[in-house]
Amino acid sequence: MSNNKLLFDVIGFGALNVDTLLKVERIAGPEEESFIGSYTESCGGSAANTIVGLARLGRNVGFIGKVADDYEGKLQVDNFVNDGVDVNGIIHSKKGKSGAVLGFVDKKGARALYINPGENDTLESREINLEYVAQTKFLHMTSFVGEKPFRAQKKLAGMLPNSIKLSFDPGALYAQRGVTAIEPLIRRSYVFMPNSLELEQITGEKDYRKGADNILEMGVKIVVVKLGAKGCYVTDGEEQATVEPFPVKVVDTTGAGDAFDAGFLYGLLDNKNNLYECGRLGNFVASKSITTNGARTSLPYQKELASMY
């Protein structure tokens, strides 16, 4: 794998799902009932949302993932193309179904998601074009449900040249696997971006600052802890900062963490002078994303960054 010719700032590697989000009175528990007010259909997938966010901020981006040749797969590819994402890393299967998510969102923006991974979980390392990967500065990884793509991610991470920086957002699915399972990905990461609950699940530390320190000891250069309504915490071992959120009216939190990742990576790529500024960018992009329904609907464009100041 060589990287003499860099075409991309970031390539994403994660599941591709079409999200059907239903607005409900409340999220019902066992033996309870609620009712649906409205619904939306949109393209999703954590790494995919982040990559679209970066594309709208003017970055050159691509993607590694897998879809079937069905309605959902075509929708994913067409949406990427419309946002300027390179799709030459996407693998097409002539059988099966593309990934889908059914989500319920309550009046406060809280959500519950149910995933049908489909062809996402058939992705194997032999299907990945290594020359495609070699053309990027950052590789951004997020979770899959199944074992095959998880193994493919670990294998690819172990093959990356040092010149390619790995960005890793474990999400709930990988955090639940525990530190032993995802340690190869953590140790190869340049920047690690869990939320506070995921970090606790991985490290066993209730104090996210101590948890972040534990991750730094594993060789990660930058740890970002997403704190939801409290903003974020960023550290590289020398600089530590808690970054306040941008106050907005919350409509739907779906994809907020993915949007944050886009803003933070944009800051790193733009050579911001400190982690605090990268954290502000992450918070700003996330704040924009939660003001409408859907993970990508209100992801901001580069010109909107001026309103941060």
PDB file of N, CA and C in Angstrom, residues 52-58 259 262 281 284-289 296-305 307:
ATOM      1  N   VAL A  52     -20.434  12.806   4.694  1.00  0.00           N
ATOM      2  CA  VAL A  52     -21.281  13.812   4.048  1.00  0.00           C
ATOM      3  C   VAL A  52     -21.078  15.165   4.728  1.00  0.00           C
ATOM      4  N   GLY A  53     -20.965  15.164   6.059  1.00  0.00           N
ATOM      5  CA  GLY A  53     -20.686  16.405   6.770  1.00  0.00           C
ATOM      6  C   GLY A  53     -19.405  17.066   6.309  1.00  0.00           C
ATOM      7  N   LEU A  54     -18.363  16.271   6.123  1.00  0.00           N
ATOM      8  CA  LEU A  54     -17.082  16.802   5.651  1.00  0.00           C
ATOM      9  C   LEU A  54     -17.173  17.282   4.208  1.00  0.00           C
ATOM     10  N   ALA A  55     -17.927  16.560   3.377  1.00  0.00           N
ATOM     11  CA  ALA A  55     -18.109  16.979   1.984  1.00  0.00           C
ATOM     12  C   ALA A  55     -18.768  18.354   1.921  1.00  0.00           C
ATOM     13  N   ARG A  56     -19.766  18.571   2.766  1.00  0.00           N
ATOM     14  CA  ARG A  56     -20.453  19.866   2.769  1.00  0.00           C
ATOM     15  C   ARG A  56     -19.563  20.984   3.301  1.00  0.00           C
ATOM     16  N   LEU A  57     -18.561  20.610   4.068  1.00  0.00           N
ATOM     17  CA  LEU A  57     -17.604  21.597   4.563  1.00  0.00           C
ATOM     18  C   LEU A  57     -16.445  21.810   3.584  1.00  0.00           C
ATOM     19  N   GLY A  58     -16.552  21.187   2.404  1.00  0.00           N
ATOM     20  CA  GLY A  58     -15.589  21.457   1.345  1.00  0.00           C
ATOM     21  C   GLY A  58     -14.407  20.521   1.273  1.00  0.00           C
ATOM     22  N   ALA A 259     -22.111  14.067  13.200  1.00  0.00           N
ATOM     23  CA  ALA A 259     -21.912  15.459  12.785  1.00  0.00           C
ATOM     24  C   ALA A 259     -20.753  16.084  13.562  1.00  0.00           C
ATOM     25  N   ALA A 262     -17.487  15.098  12.102  1.00  0.00           N
ATOM     26  CA  ALA A 262     -17.174  15.846  10.874  1.00  0.00           C
ATOM     27  C   ALA A 262     -16.548  17.191  11.213  1.00  0.00           C
ATOM     28  N   LEU A 281     -15.698  23.497  16.671  1.00  0.00           N
ATOM     29  CA  LEU A 281     -16.191  23.144  15.342  1.00  0.00           C
ATOM     30  C   LEU A 281     -17.080  21.905  15.402  1.00  0.00           C
ATOM     31  N   PHE A 284     -20.369  22.873  16.951  1.00  0.00           N
ATOM     32  CA  PHE A 284     -21.170  23.711  16.052  1.00  0.00           C
ATOM     33  C   PHE A 284     -21.871  22.857  15.001  1.00  0.00           C
ATOM     34  N   VAL A 285     -21.136  21.971  14.354  1.00  0.00           N
ATOM     35  CA  VAL A 285     -21.734  21.129  13.318  1.00  0.00           C
ATOM     36  C   VAL A 285     -22.815  20.233  13.933  1.00  0.00           C
ATOM     37  N   ALA A 286     -22.537  19.694  15.131  1.00  0.00           N
ATOM     38  CA  ALA A 286     -23.532  18.867  15.816  1.00  0.00           C
ATOM     39  C   ALA A 286     -24.779  19.670  16.153  1.00  0.00           C
ATOM     40  N   SER A 287     -24.594  20.918  16.599  1.00  0.00           N
ATOM     41  CA  SER A 287     -25.742  21.753  16.963  1.00  0.00           C
ATOM     42  C   SER A 287     -26.634  22.034  15.756  1.00  0.00           C
ATOM     43  N   LYS A 288     -26.036  22.194  14.606  1.00  0.00           N
ATOM     44  CA  LYS A 288     -26.817  22.405  13.391  1.00  0.00           C
ATOM     45  C   LYS A 288     -27.612  21.141  13.021  1.00  0.00           C
ATOM     46  N   SER A 289     -26.987  19.989  13.222  1.00  0.00           N
ATOM     47  CA  SER A 289     -27.582  18.734  12.756  1.00  0.00           C
ATOM     48  C   SER A 289     -28.832  18.336  13.533  1.00  0.00           C
ATOM     49  N   ARG A 296     -28.777  13.967   8.279  1.00  0.00           N
ATOM     50  CA  ARG A 296     -28.008  14.797   7.341  1.00  0.00           C
ATOM     51  C   ARG A 296     -28.721  16.071   6.892  1.00  0.00           C
ATOM     52  N   THR A 297     -30.002  16.178   7.171  1.00  0.00           N
ATOM     53  CA  THR A 297     -30.817  17.254   6.607  1.00  0.00           C
ATOM     54  C   THR A 297     -30.213  18.630   6.820  1.00  0.00           C
ATOM     55  N   SER A 298     -29.775  18.918   8.038  1.00  0.00           N
ATOM     56  CA  SER A 298     -29.283  20.265   8.345  1.00  0.00           C
ATOM     57  C   SER A 298     -27.787  20.314   8.614  1.00  0.00           C
ATOM     58  N   LEU A 299     -27.044  19.327   8.104  1.00  0.00           N
ATOM     59  CA  LEU A 299     -25.585  19.429   8.190  1.00  0.00           C
ATOM     60  C   LEU A 299     -25.146  20.706   7.470  1.00  0.00           C
ATOM     61  N   PRO A 300     -24.309  21.518   8.102  1.00  0.00           N
ATOM     62  CA  PRO A 300     -23.992  22.833   7.527  1.00  0.00           C
ATOM     63  C   PRO A 300     -22.986  22.770   6.383  1.00  0.00           C
ATOM     64  N   TYR A 301     -22.967  23.838   5.605  1.00  0.00           N
ATOM     65  CA  TYR A 301     -21.973  24.020   4.547  1.00  0.00           C
ATOM     66  C   TYR A 301     -20.879  24.958   5.058  1.00  0.00           C
ATOM     67  N   GLN A 302     -19.751  24.956   4.361  1.00  0.00           N
ATOM     68  CA  GLN A 302     -18.568  25.686   4.825  1.00  0.00           C
ATOM     69  C   GLN A 302     -18.865  27.160   5.114  1.00  0.00           C
ATOM     70  N   LYS A 303     -19.680  27.804   4.272  1.00  0.00           N
ATOM     71  CA  LYS A 303     -19.973  29.230   4.456  1.00  0.00           C
ATOM     72  C   LYS A 303     -20.685  29.503   5.778  1.00  0.00           C
ATOM     73  N   GLU A 304     -21.376  28.497   6.328  1.00  0.00           N
ATOM     74  CA  GLU A 304     -22.105  28.683   7.579  1.00  0.00           C
ATOM     75  C   GLU A 304     -21.198  28.710   8.797  1.00  0.00           C
ATOM     76  N   LEU A 305     -19.940  28.275   8.645  1.00  0.00           N
ATOM     77  CA  LEU A 305     -19.021  28.268   9.782  1.00  0.00           C
ATOM     78  C   LEU A 305     -18.751  29.681  10.301  1.00  0.00           C
ATOM     79  N   SER A 307     -20.797  31.835  11.079  1.00  0.00           N
ATOM     80  CA  SER A 307     -21.755  32.208  12.128  1.00  0.00           C
ATOM     81  C   SER A 307     -21.348  31.701  13.499  1.00  0.00           C
TER      82      SER A 307
END
